[in-house]
Every structure is written in C-alpha cells, then in structure tokens.
C-alpha positions as a LaTeX table, in Angstrom:
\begin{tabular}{lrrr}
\hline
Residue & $x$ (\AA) & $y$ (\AA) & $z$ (\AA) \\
\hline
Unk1 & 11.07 & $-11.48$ & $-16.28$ \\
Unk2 & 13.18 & $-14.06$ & $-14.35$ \\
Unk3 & 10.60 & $-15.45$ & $-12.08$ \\
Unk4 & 12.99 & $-17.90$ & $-10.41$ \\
Unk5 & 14.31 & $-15.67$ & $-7.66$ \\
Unk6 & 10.98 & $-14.63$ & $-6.44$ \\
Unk7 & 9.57 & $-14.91$ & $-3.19$ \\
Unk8 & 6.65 & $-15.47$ & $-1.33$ \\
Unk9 & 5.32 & $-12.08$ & 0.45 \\
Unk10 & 5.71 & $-8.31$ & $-0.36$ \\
Unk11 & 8.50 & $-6.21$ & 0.65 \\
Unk12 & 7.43 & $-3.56$ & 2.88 \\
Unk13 & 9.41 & $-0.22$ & 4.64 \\
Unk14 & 7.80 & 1.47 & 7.54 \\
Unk15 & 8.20 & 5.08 & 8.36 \\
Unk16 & 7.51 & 6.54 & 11.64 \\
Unk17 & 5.55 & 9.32 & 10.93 \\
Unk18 & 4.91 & 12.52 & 13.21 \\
Unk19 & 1.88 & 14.13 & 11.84 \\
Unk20 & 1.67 & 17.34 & 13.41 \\
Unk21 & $-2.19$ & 16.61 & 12.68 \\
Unk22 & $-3.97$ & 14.32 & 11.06 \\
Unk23 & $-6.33$ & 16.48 & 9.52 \\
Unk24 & $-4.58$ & 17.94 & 6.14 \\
Unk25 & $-1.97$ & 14.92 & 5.88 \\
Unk26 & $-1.85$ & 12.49 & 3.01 \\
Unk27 & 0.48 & 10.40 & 1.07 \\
Unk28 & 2.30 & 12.98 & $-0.52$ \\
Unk29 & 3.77 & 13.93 & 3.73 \\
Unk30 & 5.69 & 10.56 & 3.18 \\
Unk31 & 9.41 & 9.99 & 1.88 \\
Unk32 & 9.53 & 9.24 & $-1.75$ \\
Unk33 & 12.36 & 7.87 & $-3.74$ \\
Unk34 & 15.82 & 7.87 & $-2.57$ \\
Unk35 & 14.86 & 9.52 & 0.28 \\
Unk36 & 12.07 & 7.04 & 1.67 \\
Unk37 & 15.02 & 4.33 & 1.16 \\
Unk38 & 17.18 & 6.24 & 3.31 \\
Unk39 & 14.02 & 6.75 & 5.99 \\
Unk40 & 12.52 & 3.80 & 5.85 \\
Unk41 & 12.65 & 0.74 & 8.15 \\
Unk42 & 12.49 & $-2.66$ & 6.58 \\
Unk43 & 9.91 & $-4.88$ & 8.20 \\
Unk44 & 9.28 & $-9.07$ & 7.70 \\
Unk45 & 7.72 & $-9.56$ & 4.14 \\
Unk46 & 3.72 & $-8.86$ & 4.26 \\
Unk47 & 2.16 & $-12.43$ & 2.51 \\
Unk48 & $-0.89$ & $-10.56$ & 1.77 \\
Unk49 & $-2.93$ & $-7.39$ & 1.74 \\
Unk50 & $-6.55$ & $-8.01$ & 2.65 \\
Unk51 & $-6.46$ & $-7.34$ & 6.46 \\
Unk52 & $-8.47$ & $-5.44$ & 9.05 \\
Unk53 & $-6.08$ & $-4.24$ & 11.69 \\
Unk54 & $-8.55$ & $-2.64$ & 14.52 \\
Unk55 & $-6.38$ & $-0.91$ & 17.24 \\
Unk56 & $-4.18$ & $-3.73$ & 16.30 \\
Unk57 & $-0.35$ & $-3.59$ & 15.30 \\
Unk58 & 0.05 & $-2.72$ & 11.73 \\
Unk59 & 1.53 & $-6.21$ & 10.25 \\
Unk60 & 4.72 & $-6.07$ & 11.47 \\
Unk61 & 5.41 & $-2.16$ & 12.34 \\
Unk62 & 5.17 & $-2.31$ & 15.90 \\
Unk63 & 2.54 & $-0.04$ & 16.08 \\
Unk64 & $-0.88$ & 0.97 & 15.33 \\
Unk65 & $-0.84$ & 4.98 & 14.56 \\
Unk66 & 1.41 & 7.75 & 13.19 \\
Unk67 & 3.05 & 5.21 & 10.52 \\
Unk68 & 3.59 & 5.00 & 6.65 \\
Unk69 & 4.56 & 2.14 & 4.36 \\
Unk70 & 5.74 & 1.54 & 0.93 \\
Unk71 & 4.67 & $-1.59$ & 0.05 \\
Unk72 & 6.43 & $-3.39$ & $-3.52$ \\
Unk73 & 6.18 & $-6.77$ & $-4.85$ \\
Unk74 & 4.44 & $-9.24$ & $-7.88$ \\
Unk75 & 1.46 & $-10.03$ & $-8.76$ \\
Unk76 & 0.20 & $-13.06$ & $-10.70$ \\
Unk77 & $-2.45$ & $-12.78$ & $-13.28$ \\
Unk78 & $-3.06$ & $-16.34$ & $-14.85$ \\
Unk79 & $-5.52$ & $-15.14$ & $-17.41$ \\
Unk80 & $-5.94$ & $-12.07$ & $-19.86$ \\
Unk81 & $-8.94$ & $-10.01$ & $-18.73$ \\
Unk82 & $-10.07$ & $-6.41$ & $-16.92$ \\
Unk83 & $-9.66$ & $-6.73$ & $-13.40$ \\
Unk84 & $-10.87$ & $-4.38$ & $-10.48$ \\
Unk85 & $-9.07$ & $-2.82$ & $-7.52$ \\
Unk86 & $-10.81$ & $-1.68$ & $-4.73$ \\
Unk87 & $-9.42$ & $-0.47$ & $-0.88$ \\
Unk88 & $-11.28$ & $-0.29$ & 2.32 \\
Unk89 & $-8.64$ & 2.43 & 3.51 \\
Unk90 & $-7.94$ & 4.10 & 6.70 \\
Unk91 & $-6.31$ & 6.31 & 6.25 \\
Unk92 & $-4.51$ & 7.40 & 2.61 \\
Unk93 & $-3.90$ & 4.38 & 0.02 \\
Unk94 & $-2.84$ & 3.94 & $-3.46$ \\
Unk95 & $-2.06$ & 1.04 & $-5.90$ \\
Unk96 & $-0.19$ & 0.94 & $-8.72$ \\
Unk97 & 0.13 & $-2.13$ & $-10.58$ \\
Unk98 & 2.99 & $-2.22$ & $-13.55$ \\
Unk99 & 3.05 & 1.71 & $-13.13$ \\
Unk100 & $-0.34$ & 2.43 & $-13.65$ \\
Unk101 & $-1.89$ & 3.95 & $-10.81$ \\
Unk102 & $-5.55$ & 2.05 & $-10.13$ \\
Unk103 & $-6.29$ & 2.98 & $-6.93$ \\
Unk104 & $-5.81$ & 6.83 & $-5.28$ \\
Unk105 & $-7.30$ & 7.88 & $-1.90$ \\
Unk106 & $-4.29$ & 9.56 & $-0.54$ \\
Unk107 & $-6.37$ & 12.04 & 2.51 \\
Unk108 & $-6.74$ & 11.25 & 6.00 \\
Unk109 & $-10.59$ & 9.71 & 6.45 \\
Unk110 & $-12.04$ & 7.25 & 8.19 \\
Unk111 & $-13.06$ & 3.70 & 7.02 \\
Unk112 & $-14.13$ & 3.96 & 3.58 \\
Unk113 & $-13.94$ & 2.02 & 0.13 \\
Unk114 & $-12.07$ & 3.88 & $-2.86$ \\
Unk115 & $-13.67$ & 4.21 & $-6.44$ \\
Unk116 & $-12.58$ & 0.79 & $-8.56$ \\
Unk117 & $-9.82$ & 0.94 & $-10.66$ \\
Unk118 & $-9.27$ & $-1.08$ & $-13.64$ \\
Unk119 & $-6.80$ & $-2.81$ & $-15.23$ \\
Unk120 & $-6.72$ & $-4.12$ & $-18.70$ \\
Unk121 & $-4.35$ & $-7.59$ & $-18.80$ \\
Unk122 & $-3.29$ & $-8.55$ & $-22.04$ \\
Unk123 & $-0.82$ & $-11.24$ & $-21.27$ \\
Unk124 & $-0.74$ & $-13.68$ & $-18.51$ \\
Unk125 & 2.16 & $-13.43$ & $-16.11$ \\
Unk126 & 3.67 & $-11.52$ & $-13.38$ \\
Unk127 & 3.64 & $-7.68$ & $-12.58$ \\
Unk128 & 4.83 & $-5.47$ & $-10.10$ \\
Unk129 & 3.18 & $-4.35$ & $-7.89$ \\
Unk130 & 3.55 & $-1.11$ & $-5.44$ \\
Unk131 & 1.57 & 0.22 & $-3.23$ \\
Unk132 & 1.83 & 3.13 & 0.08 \\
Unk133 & $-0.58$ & 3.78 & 3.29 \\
Unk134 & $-0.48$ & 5.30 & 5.78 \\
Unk135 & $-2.30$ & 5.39 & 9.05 \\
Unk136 & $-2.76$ & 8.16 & 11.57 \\
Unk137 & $-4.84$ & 7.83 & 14.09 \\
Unk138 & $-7.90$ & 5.53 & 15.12 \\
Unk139 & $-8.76$ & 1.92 & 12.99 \\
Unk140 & $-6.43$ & 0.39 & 10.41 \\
\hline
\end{tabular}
C-alpha cells in the first residue's frame, strides 16, 4: 500500500435517517453500497473514534438523533499481535477491520458494550478500516 497520500482523520458520510420507530431498526435500514454513496452526505474527516456524545451533536452531522454514518479509513498496527475491539454503542455499531467483521451490535439499545472481537495481526502496517452507526434517539 502507498501510504504517502494518506491523511490524518477518517472519512465519514452521514445519512439522515427517518426511522419510523426506533424499536425494530438496525444497521441493515441504512444505504449500502452504491446507493449509500448516492445518499450520503460527506462530513469534515472524524480524527478519532473514542467519544461520548450526550445530547450532543454527532461529530460533525449537525445533529444528535435520527442519523447514520459510514465511517472508512486506516489503521496503524506497529507490531504483530491479537488485538481486541470493543464498542460502548448507542445505538447499532459494527467494525470491520481489513474485511473482517470484529465488532456486530447492529439493534437499537441503549448504552451498552459489545462482545470483543479479535484480530490476529501478522504483519505490521496499515489496514483499512470501516465502520457504520447509527443513532436514533436519546445518548450517543
């Protein structure tokens, strides 16, 4: 991988979701593929993940409820190893890091930590990174 034309932050689209309810949604409601290129809304890069929004504004989305985001990008590992993923998620989350999908709570809920994925690194270096949420009602 040419690592010269990376940049800091992850790349991030928004879509404005209208949930008819919250109860019953989960990732799976949200655009995929070509289509959630078409639908989504390009926001400033994210530099990282770990927040706690509140009632806050999600990062940049302009709100705090009814929203999804597909969130893509690198991640560094310096040293061969296992590593573990875990998400304090409300509402659906997954991971996937170089296509392998570590972390899956995709159902509405409130605050909770997912089960730990895993990740077996066998060479140091960059890998991608991709990740969707989305919020519906209540904390972030």
């Amino acid at each position: 991988m040419d690592t010269s034309t990376l940049k800091p932050g992850l790349a991030v689209l928004y879509f404005d979701q209208n949930f008819d309810r919250c109860k019953g949604t989960s990732l799976d409601d949200l655009p995929q593929g070509d289509s959630a290129k078409e639908r989504g809304r390009p926001g400033a890069p994210i530099p990282y993940l770990n927040h706690q929004f509140g009632r806050s504004e999600i990062f940049g989305s302009g709100t705090n409820r009814l929203l999804g985001m597909e969130i893509s990008g690198y991640i560094r590992f310096d040293t061969p190893g296992t590593y573990g993923f875990q998400a304090n998620s409300n509402d659906g989350f997954r991971l996937y890091i170089d296509g392998q999908l570590l972390v899956d709570d995709p159902s509405w809920h409130s605050d909770r930590l997912s089960p730990v994925g895993h990740l077996q690194v066998a060479q140091p270096g960059w890998y991608s990174l991709h990740a969707r949420y989305y919020q519906c009602k209540g904390t972030a």
